[in-house]
Coordinates of C-alpha atoms and ligand atoms in Angstrom, one line a residue:
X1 CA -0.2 -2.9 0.1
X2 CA -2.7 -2.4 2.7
X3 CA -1.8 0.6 5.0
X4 CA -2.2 1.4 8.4
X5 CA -3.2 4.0 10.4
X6 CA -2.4 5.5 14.0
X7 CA -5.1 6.3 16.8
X8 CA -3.8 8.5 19.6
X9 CA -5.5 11.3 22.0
X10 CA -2.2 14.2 22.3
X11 CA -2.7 17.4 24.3
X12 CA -1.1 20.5 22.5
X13 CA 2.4 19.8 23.4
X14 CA 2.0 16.5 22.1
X15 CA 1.9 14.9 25.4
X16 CA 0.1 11.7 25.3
X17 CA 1.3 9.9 28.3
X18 CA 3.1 10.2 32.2
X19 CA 4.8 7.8 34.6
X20 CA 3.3 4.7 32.1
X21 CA -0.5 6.1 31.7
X22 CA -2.5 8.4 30.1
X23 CA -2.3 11.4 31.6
X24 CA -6.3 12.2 31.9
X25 CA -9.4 9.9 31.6
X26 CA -11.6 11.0 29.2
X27 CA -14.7 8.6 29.5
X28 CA -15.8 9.7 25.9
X29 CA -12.9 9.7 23.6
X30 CA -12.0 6.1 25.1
X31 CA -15.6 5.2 23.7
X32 CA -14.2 6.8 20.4
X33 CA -10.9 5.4 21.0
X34 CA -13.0 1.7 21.6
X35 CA -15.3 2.5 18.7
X36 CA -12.8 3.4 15.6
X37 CA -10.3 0.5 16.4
X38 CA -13.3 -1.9 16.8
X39 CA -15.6 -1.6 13.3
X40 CA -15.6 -3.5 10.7
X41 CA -17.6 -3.8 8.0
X42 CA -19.6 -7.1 6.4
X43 CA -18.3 -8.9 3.7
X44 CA -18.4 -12.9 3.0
X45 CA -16.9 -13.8 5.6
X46 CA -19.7 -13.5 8.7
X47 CA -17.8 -12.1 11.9
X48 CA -20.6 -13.8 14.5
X49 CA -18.5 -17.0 13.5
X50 CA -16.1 -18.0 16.4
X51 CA -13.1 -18.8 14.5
X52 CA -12.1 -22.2 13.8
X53 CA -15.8 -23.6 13.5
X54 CA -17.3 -24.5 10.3
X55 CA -21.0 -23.2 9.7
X56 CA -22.6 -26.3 8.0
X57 CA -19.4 -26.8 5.1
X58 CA -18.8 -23.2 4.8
X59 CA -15.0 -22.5 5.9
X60 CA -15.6 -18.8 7.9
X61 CA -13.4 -16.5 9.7
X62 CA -14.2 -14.0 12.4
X63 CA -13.6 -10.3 11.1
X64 CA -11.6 -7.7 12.8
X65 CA -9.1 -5.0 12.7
X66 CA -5.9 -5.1 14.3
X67 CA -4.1 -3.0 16.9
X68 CA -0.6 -2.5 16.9
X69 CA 1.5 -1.4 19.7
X70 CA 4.4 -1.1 22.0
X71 CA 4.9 -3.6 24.7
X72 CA 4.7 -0.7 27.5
X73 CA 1.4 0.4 25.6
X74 CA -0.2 -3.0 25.9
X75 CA 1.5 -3.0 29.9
X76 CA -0.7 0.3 29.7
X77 CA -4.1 -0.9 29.3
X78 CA -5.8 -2.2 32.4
X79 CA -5.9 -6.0 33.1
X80 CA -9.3 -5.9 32.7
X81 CA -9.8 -4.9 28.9
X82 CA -7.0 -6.4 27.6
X83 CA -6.7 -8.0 25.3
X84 CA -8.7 -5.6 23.7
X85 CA -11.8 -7.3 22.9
X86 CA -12.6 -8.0 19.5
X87 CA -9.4 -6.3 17.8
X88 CA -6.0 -8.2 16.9
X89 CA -3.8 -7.2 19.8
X90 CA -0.3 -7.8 18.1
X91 CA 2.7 -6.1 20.7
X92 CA 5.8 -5.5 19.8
X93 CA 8.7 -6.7 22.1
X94 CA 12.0 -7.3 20.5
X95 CA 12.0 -9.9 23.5
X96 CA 10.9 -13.2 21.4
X97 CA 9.6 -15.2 25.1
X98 CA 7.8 -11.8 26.0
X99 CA 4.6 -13.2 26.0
X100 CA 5.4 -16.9 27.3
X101 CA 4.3 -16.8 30.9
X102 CA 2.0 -14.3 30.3
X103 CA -1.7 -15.6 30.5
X104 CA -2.8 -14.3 27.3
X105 CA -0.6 -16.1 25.2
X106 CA -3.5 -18.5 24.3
X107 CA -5.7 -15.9 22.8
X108 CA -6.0 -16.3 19.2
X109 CA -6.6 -12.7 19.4
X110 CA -3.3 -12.2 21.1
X111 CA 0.3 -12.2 18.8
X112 CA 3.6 -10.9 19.7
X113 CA 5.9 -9.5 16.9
X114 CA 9.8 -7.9 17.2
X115 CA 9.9 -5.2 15.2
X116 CA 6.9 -2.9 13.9
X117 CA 7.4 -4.4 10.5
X118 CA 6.5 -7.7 11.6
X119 CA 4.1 -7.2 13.0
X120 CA 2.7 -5.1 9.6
X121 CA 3.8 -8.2 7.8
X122 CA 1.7 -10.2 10.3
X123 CA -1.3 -8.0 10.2
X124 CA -1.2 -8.5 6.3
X125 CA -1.1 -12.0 6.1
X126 CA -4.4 -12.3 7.7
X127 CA -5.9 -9.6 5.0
X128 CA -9.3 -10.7 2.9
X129 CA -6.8 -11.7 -0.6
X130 CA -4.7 -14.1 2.0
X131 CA -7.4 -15.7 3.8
X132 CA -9.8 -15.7 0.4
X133 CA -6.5 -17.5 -1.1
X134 CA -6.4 -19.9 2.0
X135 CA -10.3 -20.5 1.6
X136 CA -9.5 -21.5 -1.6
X137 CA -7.1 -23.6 -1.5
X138 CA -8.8 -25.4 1.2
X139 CA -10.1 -28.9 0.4
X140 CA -13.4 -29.2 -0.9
X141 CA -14.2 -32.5 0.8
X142 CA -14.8 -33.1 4.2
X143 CA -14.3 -32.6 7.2
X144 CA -12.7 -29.1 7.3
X145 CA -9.5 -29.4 9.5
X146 CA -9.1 -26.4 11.6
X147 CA -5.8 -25.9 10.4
X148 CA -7.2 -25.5 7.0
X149 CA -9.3 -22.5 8.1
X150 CA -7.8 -18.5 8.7
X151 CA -8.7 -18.2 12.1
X152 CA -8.9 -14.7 11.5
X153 CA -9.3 -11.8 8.9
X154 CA -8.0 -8.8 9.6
X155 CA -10.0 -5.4 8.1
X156 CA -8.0 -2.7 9.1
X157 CA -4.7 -1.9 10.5
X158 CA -4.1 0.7 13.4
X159 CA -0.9 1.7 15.6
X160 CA -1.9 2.4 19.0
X161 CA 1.4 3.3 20.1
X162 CA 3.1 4.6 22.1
X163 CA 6.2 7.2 21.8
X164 CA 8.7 4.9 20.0
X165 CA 6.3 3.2 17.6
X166 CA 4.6 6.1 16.5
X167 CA 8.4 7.9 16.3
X168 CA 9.3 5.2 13.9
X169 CA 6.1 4.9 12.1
X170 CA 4.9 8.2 11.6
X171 CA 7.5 8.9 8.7
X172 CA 6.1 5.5 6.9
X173 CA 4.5 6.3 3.3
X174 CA 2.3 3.1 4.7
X175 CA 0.7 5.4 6.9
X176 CA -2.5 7.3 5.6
X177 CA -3.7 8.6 8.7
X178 CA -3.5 10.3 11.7
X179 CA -6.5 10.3 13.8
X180 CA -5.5 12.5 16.5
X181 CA -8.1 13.8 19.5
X182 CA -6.4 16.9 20.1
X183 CA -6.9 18.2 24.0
X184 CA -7.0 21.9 24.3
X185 CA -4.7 22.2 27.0
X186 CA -0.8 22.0 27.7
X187 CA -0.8 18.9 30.7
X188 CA 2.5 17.4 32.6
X189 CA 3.8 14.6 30.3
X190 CA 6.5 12.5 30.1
X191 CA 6.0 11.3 26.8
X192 CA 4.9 12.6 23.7
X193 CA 3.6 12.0 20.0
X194 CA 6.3 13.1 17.3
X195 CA 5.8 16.2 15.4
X196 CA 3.1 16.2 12.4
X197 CA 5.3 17.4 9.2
X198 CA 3.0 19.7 7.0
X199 CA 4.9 17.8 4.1
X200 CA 4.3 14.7 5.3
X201 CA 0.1 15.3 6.4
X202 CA -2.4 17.5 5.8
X203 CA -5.0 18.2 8.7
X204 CA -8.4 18.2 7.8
X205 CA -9.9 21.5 9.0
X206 CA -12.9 20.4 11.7
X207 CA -16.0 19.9 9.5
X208 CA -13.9 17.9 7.0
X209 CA -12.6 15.8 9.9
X210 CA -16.0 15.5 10.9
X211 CA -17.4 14.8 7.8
X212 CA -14.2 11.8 7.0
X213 CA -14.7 10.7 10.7
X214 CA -18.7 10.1 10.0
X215 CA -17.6 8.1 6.2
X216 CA -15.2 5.9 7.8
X217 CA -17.0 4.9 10.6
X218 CA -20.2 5.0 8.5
X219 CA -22.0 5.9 11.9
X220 CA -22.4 9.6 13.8
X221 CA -19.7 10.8 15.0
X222 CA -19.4 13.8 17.6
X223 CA -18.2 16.9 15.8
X224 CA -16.8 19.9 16.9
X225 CA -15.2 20.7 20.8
X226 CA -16.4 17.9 23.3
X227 CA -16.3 19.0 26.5
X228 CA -15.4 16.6 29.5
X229 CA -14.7 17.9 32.9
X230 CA -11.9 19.8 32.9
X231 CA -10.8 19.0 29.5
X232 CA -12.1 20.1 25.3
X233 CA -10.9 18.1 23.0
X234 CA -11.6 17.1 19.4
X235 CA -11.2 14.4 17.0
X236 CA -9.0 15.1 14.3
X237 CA -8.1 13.9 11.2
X238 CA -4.6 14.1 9.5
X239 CA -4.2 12.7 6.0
X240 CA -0.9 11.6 4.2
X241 CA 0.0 14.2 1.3
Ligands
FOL301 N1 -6.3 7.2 21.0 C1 -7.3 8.0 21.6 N2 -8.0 8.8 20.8 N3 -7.4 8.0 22.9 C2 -6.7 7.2 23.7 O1 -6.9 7.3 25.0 C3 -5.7 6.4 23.2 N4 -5.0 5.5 24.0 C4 -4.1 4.7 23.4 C5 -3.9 4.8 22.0 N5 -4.6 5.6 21.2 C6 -5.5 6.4 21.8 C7 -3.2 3.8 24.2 N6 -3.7 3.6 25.5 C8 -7.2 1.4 26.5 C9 -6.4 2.0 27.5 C10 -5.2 2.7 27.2 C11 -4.9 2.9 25.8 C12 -5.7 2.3 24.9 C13 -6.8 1.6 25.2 C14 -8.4 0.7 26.9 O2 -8.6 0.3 28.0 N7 -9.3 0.5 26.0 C15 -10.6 -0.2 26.1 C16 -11.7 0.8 26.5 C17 -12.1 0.6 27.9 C18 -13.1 1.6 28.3 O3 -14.2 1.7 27.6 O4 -12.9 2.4 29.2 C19 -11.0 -0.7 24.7 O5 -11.8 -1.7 24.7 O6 -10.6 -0.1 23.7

């Protein structure tokens, strides 16, 4: 079973949010933020592919990871960039119309789920074995009907938050890990990340975060304390034990 992992910046209380938004702007680890939930890496399928288009025969679908979260997380992100581009925005309402009058509703990037584990199970059925199988089965001859074709794959699977998601999901064996930018200072905060259990995780000690950070992104990473205005933080890396 594919697992998934969370993304969140926490100061050292755990506070990640206030009054329904981050409670600092950090130009930087958003970049990161941006960065780790958007890669993915090149297989068969060709990711420049819009989805639902056939290149010349070939049955292709456009690559990406998806992003779980919260319906107040997804209320959370400004108008303008969201949906996140280029990630699988699936938010979790357990309000089955949340997402009818909303304008995004069309996106094929865009899914609503009720509970987190739909939303896993929906996450997974769009994973490289279930849209090789659907490649597959599709019929040789043509034309390809769209309906034949995955309109997309989905790489890998991140919870974004917030509070109650990550409360609930933290605990999952499913989860391998935590990447956590950890804000060296104690902020006001209404809301906050659960506590990490030292049986549950193991944090990697900087230059092994660093070093993991640099493998799975298979780019440079920054290491060590970033310093951005007021704020230091670091990226950090908690694996499941
Ligand atoms: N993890 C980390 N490391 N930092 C965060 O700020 C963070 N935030 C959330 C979850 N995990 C996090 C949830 N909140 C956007 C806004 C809020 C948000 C998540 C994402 C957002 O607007 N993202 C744009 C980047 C826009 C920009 O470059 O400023 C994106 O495309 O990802």
């Amino acid at each position: 079973m594919q697992p998934f992992s969370i993304v969140v910046a926490a100061d050292l209380a755990n506070g990640i949010g206030l009054n329904g938004t981050l409670p600092w702007r950090l130009r930087k680890d958003m970049a990161f933020f941006a960065r780790i939930t958007s890669k993915v890496f090149q297989g068969s399928l060709d990711q420049t592919q819009d989805p639902y288009t056939d290149n010349k025969n070939s049955l292709v679908s456009r690559k990406v990871n998806a992003c779980i979260m919260g319906r107040r997380t997804w209320e959370s992100i400004p108008q303008k960039f969201r949906p996140l581009i280029n990630r699988f925005n699936i938010i979790v309402s357990r309000d089955p119309h949340y997402l009818d009058d909303k304008p995004e509703r069309h996106s094929p990037l865009v899914a609503l789920a009720t509970s987190f584990e739909s939303a896993l199970e929906l996450a997974r059925s769009k994973q490289p074995s279930q849209a090789a199988a659907a490649i597959a089965s599709a019929p040789q001859s043509l034309p390809v009907k769209t309906s034949d074709v995955p309109d997309i794959e989905v790489q890998r699977i991140f919870l974004i938050g917030g509070a109650q998601l990550y409360d609930y999901a933290i605990h999952s064996e499913e989860c391998s890990h935590i990447f956590l930018t950890r804000i060296q200072s104690t902020l006001d905060c209404d809301t906050f990340f659960p506590k990490i259990m030292d049986s549950e995780y193991k944090l990697l000690p900087g230059n092994q975060s660093h070093q993991f950070l640099e493998e799975y992104l298979q780019e440079p990473v920054e290491g060590g304390l970033i310093e951005e205005g007021q704020y230091k933080y670091e990226y950090t890396v908690y694996n499941r034990i």
